[in-house]
PDB file of C-alpha atoms and ligand atoms in Angstrom:
ATOM      1  CA  MET A  16       5.736   5.741   2.338  1.00 96.00           C
ATOM      2  CA  LEU A  17       8.714   4.248   4.103  1.00 98.00           C
ATOM      3  CA  ASN A  18       8.093   4.205   7.847  1.00 98.00           C
ATOM      4  CA  ILE A  19      10.871   2.744   9.950  1.00 98.00           C
ATOM      5  CA  ILE A  20      11.066   2.201  13.680  1.00 98.00           C
ATOM      6  CA  LEU A  21      14.651   2.271  14.873  1.00 98.00           C
ATOM      7  CA  PHE A  22      14.559   0.131  17.975  1.00 98.00           C
ATOM      8  CA  GLY A  23      17.072  -0.650  20.702  1.00 98.00           C
ATOM      9  CA  PRO A  24      18.170   0.096  24.249  1.00 98.00           C
ATOM     10  CA  PRO A  25      19.217   3.552  25.466  1.00 97.00           C
ATOM     11  CA  GLY A  26      22.586   4.403  23.960  1.00 96.00           C
ATOM     12  CA  ALA A  27      22.257   1.882  21.113  1.00 98.00           C
ATOM     13  CA  GLY A  28      23.075   4.529  18.508  1.00 97.00           C
ATOM     14  CA  LYS A  29      19.549   5.202  17.281  1.00 98.00           C
ATOM     15  CA  GLY A  30      20.102   8.963  17.120  1.00 97.00           C
ATOM     16  CA  THR A  31      23.428   8.672  15.285  1.00 97.00           C
ATOM     17  CA  GLN A  32      22.079   6.236  12.702  1.00 98.00           C
ATOM     18  CA  SER A  33      18.809   8.158  12.289  1.00 98.00           C
ATOM     19  CA  VAL A  34      20.669  11.248  11.113  1.00 97.00           C
ATOM     20  CA  LYS A  35      22.372   9.192   8.395  1.00 98.00           C
ATOM     21  CA  LEU A  36      19.205   7.322   7.442  1.00 98.00           C
ATOM     22  CA  ILE A  37      17.046  10.439   6.995  1.00 97.00           C
ATOM     23  CA  GLU A  38      19.679  11.841   4.680  1.00 98.00           C
ATOM     24  CA  LYS A  39      19.849   8.695   2.563  1.00 98.00           C
ATOM     25  CA  TYR A  40      16.105   8.079   2.336  1.00 98.00           C
ATOM     26  CA  GLY A  41      14.696  11.613   2.663  1.00 98.00           C
ATOM     27  CA  LEU A  42      12.628  10.729   5.712  1.00 98.00           C
ATOM     28  CA  VAL A  43      11.368  12.811   8.629  1.00 98.00           C
ATOM     29  CA  HIS A  44      13.165  12.020  11.892  1.00 98.00           C
ATOM     30  CA  LEU A  45      10.917  11.911  14.947  1.00 98.00           C
ATOM     31  CA  SER A  46      12.869  11.365  18.157  1.00 98.00           C
ATOM     32  CA  THR A  47      10.632  11.563  21.210  1.00 98.00           C
ATOM     33  CA  GLY A  48      13.708  12.095  23.425  1.00 97.00           C
ATOM     34  CA  ASP A  49      14.844  15.066  21.290  1.00 97.00           C
ATOM     35  CA  ILE A  50      11.357  16.575  21.285  1.00 97.00           C
ATOM     36  CA  PHE A  51      11.076  16.236  25.059  1.00 97.00           C
ATOM     37  CA  ARG A  52      14.534  17.768  25.560  1.00 97.00           C
ATOM     38  CA  ALA A  53      13.700  20.722  23.294  1.00 97.00           C
ATOM     39  CA  ASN A  54      10.598  21.307  25.412  1.00 97.00           C
ATOM     40  CA  MET A  55      12.635  20.995  28.605  1.00 97.00           C
ATOM     41  CA  LYS A  56      15.061  23.606  27.307  1.00 96.00           C
ATOM     42  CA  GLY A  57      12.218  25.948  26.388  1.00 98.00           C
ATOM     43  CA  GLU A  58      10.581  25.263  29.764  1.00 97.00           C
ATOM     44  CA  THR A  59       7.220  24.590  28.139  1.00 97.00           C
ATOM     45  CA  GLU A  60       4.435  22.955  30.117  1.00 97.00           C
ATOM     46  CA  LEU A  61       5.219  19.659  28.344  1.00 97.00           C
ATOM     47  CA  GLY A  62       8.941  20.101  29.080  1.00 97.00           C
ATOM     48  CA  ILE A  63       8.417  20.694  32.775  1.00 98.00           C
ATOM     49  CA  LEU A  64       6.200  17.638  33.024  1.00 98.00           C
ATOM     50  CA  ALA A  65       8.577  15.463  30.957  1.00 98.00           C
ATOM     51  CA  LYS A  66      11.606  16.510  33.017  1.00 97.00           C
ATOM     52  CA  SER A  67      10.071  15.113  36.202  1.00 97.00           C
ATOM     53  CA  TYR A  68      10.072  11.639  34.591  1.00 98.00           C
ATOM     54  CA  ILE A  69      13.149  11.797  32.363  1.00 97.00           C
ATOM     55  CA  ASP A  70      15.637  12.880  35.033  1.00 96.00           C
ATOM     56  CA  LYS A  71      14.641   9.842  37.105  1.00 95.00           C
ATOM     57  CA  GLY A  72      14.881   7.480  34.135  1.00 96.00           C
ATOM     58  CA  ASP A  73      11.124   6.821  34.064  1.00 98.00           C
ATOM     59  CA  LEU A  74       9.023   6.822  30.925  1.00 98.00           C
ATOM     60  CA  VAL A  75       6.868   9.860  30.287  1.00 98.00           C
ATOM     61  CA  PRO A  76       3.225   8.659  30.584  1.00 98.00           C
ATOM     62  CA  ASP A  77       1.731   7.109  27.447  1.00 98.00           C
ATOM     63  CA  GLU A  78      -1.122   9.588  27.204  1.00 98.00           C
ATOM     64  CA  VAL A  79       1.235  12.569  26.990  1.00 98.00           C
ATOM     65  CA  THR A  80       3.781  10.868  24.727  1.00 98.00           C
ATOM     66  CA  ILE A  81       1.214   9.507  22.275  1.00 98.00           C
ATOM     67  CA  LYS A  82      -0.552  12.866  21.941  1.00 97.00           C
ATOM     68  CA  MET A  83       2.743  14.627  21.315  1.00 96.00           C
ATOM     69  CA  LEU A  84       3.925  12.109  18.716  1.00 97.00           C
ATOM     70  CA  GLU A  85       0.615  12.162  16.878  1.00 95.00           C
ATOM     71  CA  SER A  86       0.710  15.933  16.606  1.00 94.00           C
ATOM     72  CA  GLU A  87       4.301  15.774  15.265  1.00 95.00           C
ATOM     73  CA  VAL A  88       3.260  13.206  12.633  1.00 95.00           C
ATOM     74  CA  ASN A  89       0.307  15.368  11.623  1.00 93.00           C
ATOM     75  CA  LYS A  90       2.497  18.452  11.185  1.00 94.00           C
ATOM     76  CA  GLN A  91       4.061  16.830   8.105  1.00 94.00           C
ATOM     77  CA  GLU A  92       2.064  17.455   4.960  1.00 92.00           C
ATOM     78  CA  ASN A  93       3.587  15.208   2.354  1.00 92.00           C
ATOM     79  CA  PRO A  94       6.352  13.178   3.956  1.00 96.00           C
ATOM     80  CA  LYS A  95       8.196  10.433   2.082  1.00 97.00           C
ATOM     81  CA  GLY A  96       8.133   8.596   5.377  1.00 97.00           C
ATOM     82  CA  PHE A  97       9.271   8.649   8.978  1.00 98.00           C
ATOM     83  CA  ILE A  98      12.012   7.311  11.174  1.00 98.00           C
ATOM     84  CA  PHE A  99      10.628   6.768  14.634  1.00 98.00           C
ATOM     85  CA  ASP A 100      13.464   6.923  17.154  1.00 98.00           C
ATOM     86  CA  GLY A 101      12.544   6.198  20.768  1.00 98.00           C
ATOM     87  CA  PHE A 102       8.905   5.544  19.937  1.00 98.00           C
ATOM     88  CA  PRO A 103       7.064   3.244  20.518  1.00 98.00           C
ATOM     89  CA  ARG A 104       8.417   2.278  23.927  1.00 98.00           C
ATOM     90  CA  THR A 105       5.303   0.553  25.303  1.00 98.00           C
ATOM     91  CA  SER A 106       2.683  -1.700  23.750  1.00 97.00           C
ATOM     92  CA  ALA A 107       0.037   1.039  24.089  1.00 98.00           C
ATOM     93  CA  GLN A 108       2.310   3.313  22.032  1.00 98.00           C
ATOM     94  CA  ALA A 109       2.764   0.594  19.382  1.00 98.00           C
ATOM     95  CA  VAL A 110      -1.005   0.175  19.054  1.00 97.00           C
ATOM     96  CA  ALA A 111      -1.535   3.951  18.885  1.00 98.00           C
ATOM     97  CA  LEU A 112       1.153   4.312  16.209  1.00 98.00           C
ATOM     98  CA  ASP A 113      -0.517   1.679  14.012  1.00 97.00           C
ATOM     99  CA  GLN A 114      -3.814   3.503  14.452  1.00 96.00           C
ATOM    100  CA  PHE A 115      -2.667   6.928  13.500  1.00 92.00           C
ATOM    101  CA  LEU A 116      -0.579   5.735  10.581  1.00 96.00           C
ATOM    102  CA  SER A 117      -3.535   3.777   9.262  1.00 95.00           C
ATOM    103  CA  GLY A 118      -5.615   6.961   9.628  1.00 92.00           C
ATOM    104  CA  ARG A 119      -3.189   8.494   7.129  1.00 91.00           C
ATOM    105  CA  GLY A 120      -3.432   5.487   4.838  1.00 94.00           C
ATOM    106  CA  THR A 121       0.007   4.134   5.679  1.00 96.00           C
ATOM    107  CA  GLU A 122       1.734   1.690   8.041  1.00 98.00           C
ATOM    108  CA  ILE A 123       5.041   0.642   9.585  1.00 98.00           C
ATOM    109  CA  SER A 124       7.329  -0.781   6.890  1.00 98.00           C
ATOM    110  CA  GLY A 125       9.774  -2.300   9.352  1.00 98.00           C
ATOM    111  CA  CYS A 126      11.047  -2.250  12.910  1.00 98.00           C
ATOM    112  CA  VAL A 127      14.837  -2.624  13.009  1.00 98.00           C
ATOM    113  CA  SER A 128      16.621  -3.256  16.261  1.00 98.00           C
ATOM    114  CA  LEU A 129      20.193  -2.330  17.149  1.00 98.00           C
ATOM    115  CA  ILE A 130      21.537  -5.061  19.413  1.00 98.00           C
ATOM    116  CA  VAL A 131      23.898  -3.766  22.111  1.00 98.00           C
ATOM    117  CA  ALA A 132      24.743  -5.546  25.384  1.00 98.00           C
ATOM    118  CA  ASP A 133      23.957  -3.925  28.756  1.00 98.00           C
ATOM    119  CA  ASP A 134      27.598  -3.385  29.743  1.00 98.00           C
ATOM    120  CA  GLU A 135      28.330  -1.583  26.491  1.00 98.00           C
ATOM    121  CA  VAL A 136      25.213   0.565  27.013  1.00 98.00           C
ATOM    122  CA  ARG A 137      26.415   1.567  30.507  1.00 98.00           C
ATOM    123  CA  VAL A 138      29.840   2.607  29.199  1.00 97.00           C
ATOM    124  CA  ARG A 139      28.371   4.553  26.273  1.00 97.00           C
ATOM    125  CA  LEU A 140      25.840   6.473  28.376  1.00 97.00           C
ATOM    126  CA  LEU A 141      28.370   7.429  31.062  1.00 97.00           C
ATOM    127  CA  ASN A 142      30.667   8.673  28.288  1.00 96.00           C
ATOM    128  CA  ARG A 143      27.885  10.578  26.588  1.00 96.00           C
ATOM    129  CA  ALA A 144      27.090  12.333  29.893  1.00 96.00           C
ATOM    130  CA  LYS A 145      30.459  14.100  29.716  1.00 95.00           C
ATOM    131  CA  ASP A 146      29.358  16.069  26.631  1.00 92.00           C
ATOM    132  CA  SER A 147      25.582  15.913  26.664  1.00 90.00           C
ATOM    133  CA  GLY A 148      25.035  17.311  30.131  1.00 90.00           C
ATOM    134  CA  ARG A 149      22.074  14.914  30.339  1.00 93.00           C
ATOM    135  CA  ALA A 150      21.187  14.205  33.961  1.00 93.00           C
ATOM    136  CA  ASP A 151      19.764  10.808  32.953  1.00 96.00           C
ATOM    137  CA  ASP A 152      23.141   9.738  31.504  1.00 97.00           C
ATOM    138  CA  ALA A 153      25.284  10.848  34.453  1.00 96.00           C
ATOM    139  CA  ASP A 154      23.924   8.546  37.155  1.00 96.00           C
ATOM    140  CA  ILE A 155      24.530   4.782  36.999  1.00 97.00           C
ATOM    141  CA  ASN A 156      21.375   4.084  39.041  1.00 97.00           C
ATOM    142  CA  VAL A 157      19.248   6.010  36.546  1.00 97.00           C
ATOM    143  CA  ILE A 158      20.974   4.170  33.683  1.00 98.00           C
ATOM    144  CA  ASN A 159      20.254   0.799  35.307  1.00 98.00           C
ATOM    145  CA  ASP A 160      16.610   1.773  35.790  1.00 98.00           C
ATOM    146  CA  ARG A 161      16.350   2.743  32.108  1.00 98.00           C
ATOM    147  CA  ILE A 162      17.839  -0.606  31.060  1.00 98.00           C
ATOM    148  CA  GLN A 163      15.341  -2.415  33.284  1.00 98.00           C
ATOM    149  CA  ILE A 164      12.399  -0.425  31.915  1.00 98.00           C
ATOM    150  CA  TYR A 165      13.622  -1.178  28.397  1.00 98.00           C
ATOM    151  CA  LYS A 166      13.538  -4.894  29.172  1.00 98.00           C
ATOM    152  CA  ASN A 167      10.209  -4.870  30.975  1.00 98.00           C
ATOM    153  CA  GLU A 168       8.164  -2.478  28.894  1.00 98.00           C
ATOM    154  CA  THR A 169       9.866  -1.882  25.568  1.00 98.00           C
ATOM    155  CA  LEU A 170      11.408  -5.217  24.487  1.00 98.00           C
ATOM    156  CA  PRO A 171       8.042  -7.051  24.507  1.00 98.00           C
ATOM    157  CA  ILE A 172       6.855  -4.780  21.660  1.00 98.00           C
ATOM    158  CA  ILE A 173       9.108  -6.770  19.336  1.00 98.00           C
ATOM    159  CA  GLY A 174       6.431  -9.477  19.343  1.00 98.00           C
ATOM    160  CA  HIS A 175       3.979  -7.020  17.815  1.00 97.00           C
ATOM    161  CA  TYR A 176       6.207  -6.509  14.751  1.00 98.00           C
ATOM    162  CA  GLU A 177       7.317 -10.147  14.556  1.00 98.00           C
ATOM    163  CA  LYS A 178       3.689 -11.178  14.201  1.00 97.00           C
ATOM    164  CA  LEU A 179       3.400  -8.816  11.240  1.00 95.00           C
ATOM    165  CA  ASP A 180       6.702 -10.159   9.863  1.00 97.00           C
ATOM    166  CA  ARG A 181       8.146  -6.647  10.026  1.00 98.00           C
ATOM    167  CA  TYR A 182      10.934  -7.180  12.572  1.00 98.00           C
ATOM    168  CA  SER A 183      14.705  -7.397  11.973  1.00 98.00           C
ATOM    169  CA  ALA A 184      17.787  -6.947  14.110  1.00 98.00           C
ATOM    170  CA  VAL A 185      21.367  -5.938  13.418  1.00 98.00           C
ATOM    171  CA  TYR A 186      24.400  -5.976  15.670  1.00 98.00           C
ATOM    172  CA  GLY A 187      24.935  -2.431  16.950  1.00 98.00           C
ATOM    173  CA  VAL A 188      28.601  -2.575  17.983  1.00 98.00           C
ATOM    174  CA  GLY A 189      31.356  -1.631  15.528  1.00 97.00           C
ATOM    175  CA  GLU A 190      32.111   1.210  13.153  1.00 98.00           C
ATOM    176  CA  ILE A 191      29.243   3.657  12.548  1.00 98.00           C
ATOM    177  CA  GLU A 192      29.570   3.114   8.777  1.00 98.00           C
ATOM    178  CA  GLU A 193      29.475  -0.685   9.124  1.00 98.00           C
ATOM    179  CA  ILE A 194      26.330  -0.545  11.225  1.00 98.00           C
ATOM    180  CA  PHE A 195      24.778   1.919   8.771  1.00 98.00           C
ATOM    181  CA  LYS A 196      25.444  -0.572   5.951  1.00 98.00           C
ATOM    182  CA  LEU A 197      23.731  -3.357   7.909  1.00 98.00           C
ATOM    183  CA  LEU A 198      20.720  -1.109   8.508  1.00 98.00           C
ATOM    184  CA  THR A 199      20.433   0.033   4.903  1.00 98.00           C
ATOM    185  CA  ASP A 200      20.677  -3.583   3.697  1.00 98.00           C
ATOM    186  CA  VAL A 201      17.660  -4.388   5.858  1.00 98.00           C
ATOM    187  CA  ILE A 202      15.745  -1.272   4.833  1.00 98.00           C
ATOM    188  CA  ASP A 203      16.463  -1.791   1.129  1.00 98.00           C
ATOM    189  CA  SER A 204      14.993  -5.277   1.382  1.00 97.00           C
ATOM    190  CA  LEU A 205      11.674  -4.111   2.897  1.00 94.00           C
TER     191      LEU A 205
HETATM  192  P1  LIG B  21      17.824   7.013  25.232  1.00 92.81           P
HETATM  193  O1  LIG B  21      17.280   6.121  24.165  1.00 92.81           O
HETATM  194  O2  LIG B  21      19.271   7.246  25.108  1.00 92.81           O
HETATM  195  O3  LIG B  21      17.390   6.622  26.595  1.00 92.81           O
HETATM  196  P2  LIG B  21      15.978   9.135  24.484  1.00 92.81           P
HETATM  197  O4  LIG B  21      16.496  10.460  24.118  1.00 92.81           O
HETATM  198  O5  LIG B  21      15.322   8.321  23.422  1.00 92.81           O
HETATM  199  O6  LIG B  21      17.225   8.432  25.089  1.00 92.81           O
HETATM  200  O7  LIG B  21      14.943   9.256  25.677  1.00 92.81           O
HETATM  201  C1  LIG B  21      15.247   9.937  26.879  1.00 92.81           C
HETATM  202  C2  LIG B  21      14.102   9.797  27.871  1.00 92.81           C
HETATM  203  O8  LIG B  21      12.920  10.426  27.338  1.00 92.81           O
HETATM  204  C3  LIG B  21      13.666   8.375  28.191  1.00 92.81           C
HETATM  205  O9  LIG B  21      14.476   7.775  29.194  1.00 92.81           O
HETATM  206  C4  LIG B  21      12.227   8.624  28.683  1.00 92.81           C
HETATM  207  O10 LIG B  21      12.213   9.155  29.988  1.00 92.81           O
HETATM  208  C5  LIG B  21      11.745   9.724  27.743  1.00 92.81           C
HETATM  209  N1  LIG B  21      11.096   9.152  26.547  1.00 92.81           N
HETATM  210  C6  LIG B  21      11.591   9.163  25.286  1.00 92.81           C
HETATM  211  N2  LIG B  21      10.754   8.527  24.438  1.00 92.81           N
HETATM  212  C7  LIG B  21       9.708   8.083  25.187  1.00 92.81           C
HETATM  213  C8  LIG B  21       8.541   7.339  24.919  1.00 92.81           C
HETATM  214  N3  LIG B  21       8.260   6.899  23.687  1.00 92.81           N
HETATM  215  N4  LIG B  21       7.689   7.077  25.944  1.00 92.81           N
HETATM  216  C9  LIG B  21       7.943   7.507  27.169  1.00 92.81           C
HETATM  217  N5  LIG B  21       9.043   8.200  27.515  1.00 92.81           N
HETATM  218  C10 LIG B  21       9.926   8.493  26.547  1.00 92.81           C
END
């Protein structure tokens, strides 16, 4: 199996590139943000809980997020592999992901980061808010909190994949096609 983590700050382009990558490699796309938003829209119990964190820019608690992701992974019977987009975001999530992939006899093939500077992230998210209607993109204070949480809680996970020699990074600013090429070059070399 080919199991890729697409890593990077909010607004790095993980969603955009994931759509192209799943098409090229025939993978299953698991975006925790998309799954939470679908639940918010459907006003499920999970959605109502998630909304109370997401609108403020906080992370949804690990326990809830890990359980949800594991059940999404287990729904797939014979996948060629997964693209994890927005997961893991904490070291507990990274450890849990290793555990449940190893339970299925597989592992992370690579964690690829999209490098985008904070100022570019702020501009992109405020722009996205115009179309997305996402409350967490419309407020600069919420955006700044998300960037801070990314640095404090999410960035340190890189060490986990570096130790396994499974970490790479590409520059995430430029044409979508150019960035896609950089990503596929990395993935093809895994
Ligand atoms: P972005 O990467 O643009 O911030 P996402 O759609 O990936 O957007 O995530 C939106 C929000 O959903 C996050 O700010 C967070 O509140 C919540 N979320 C998504 N993934 C996770 C996760 N793995 N752990 C905890 N919370 C998450």
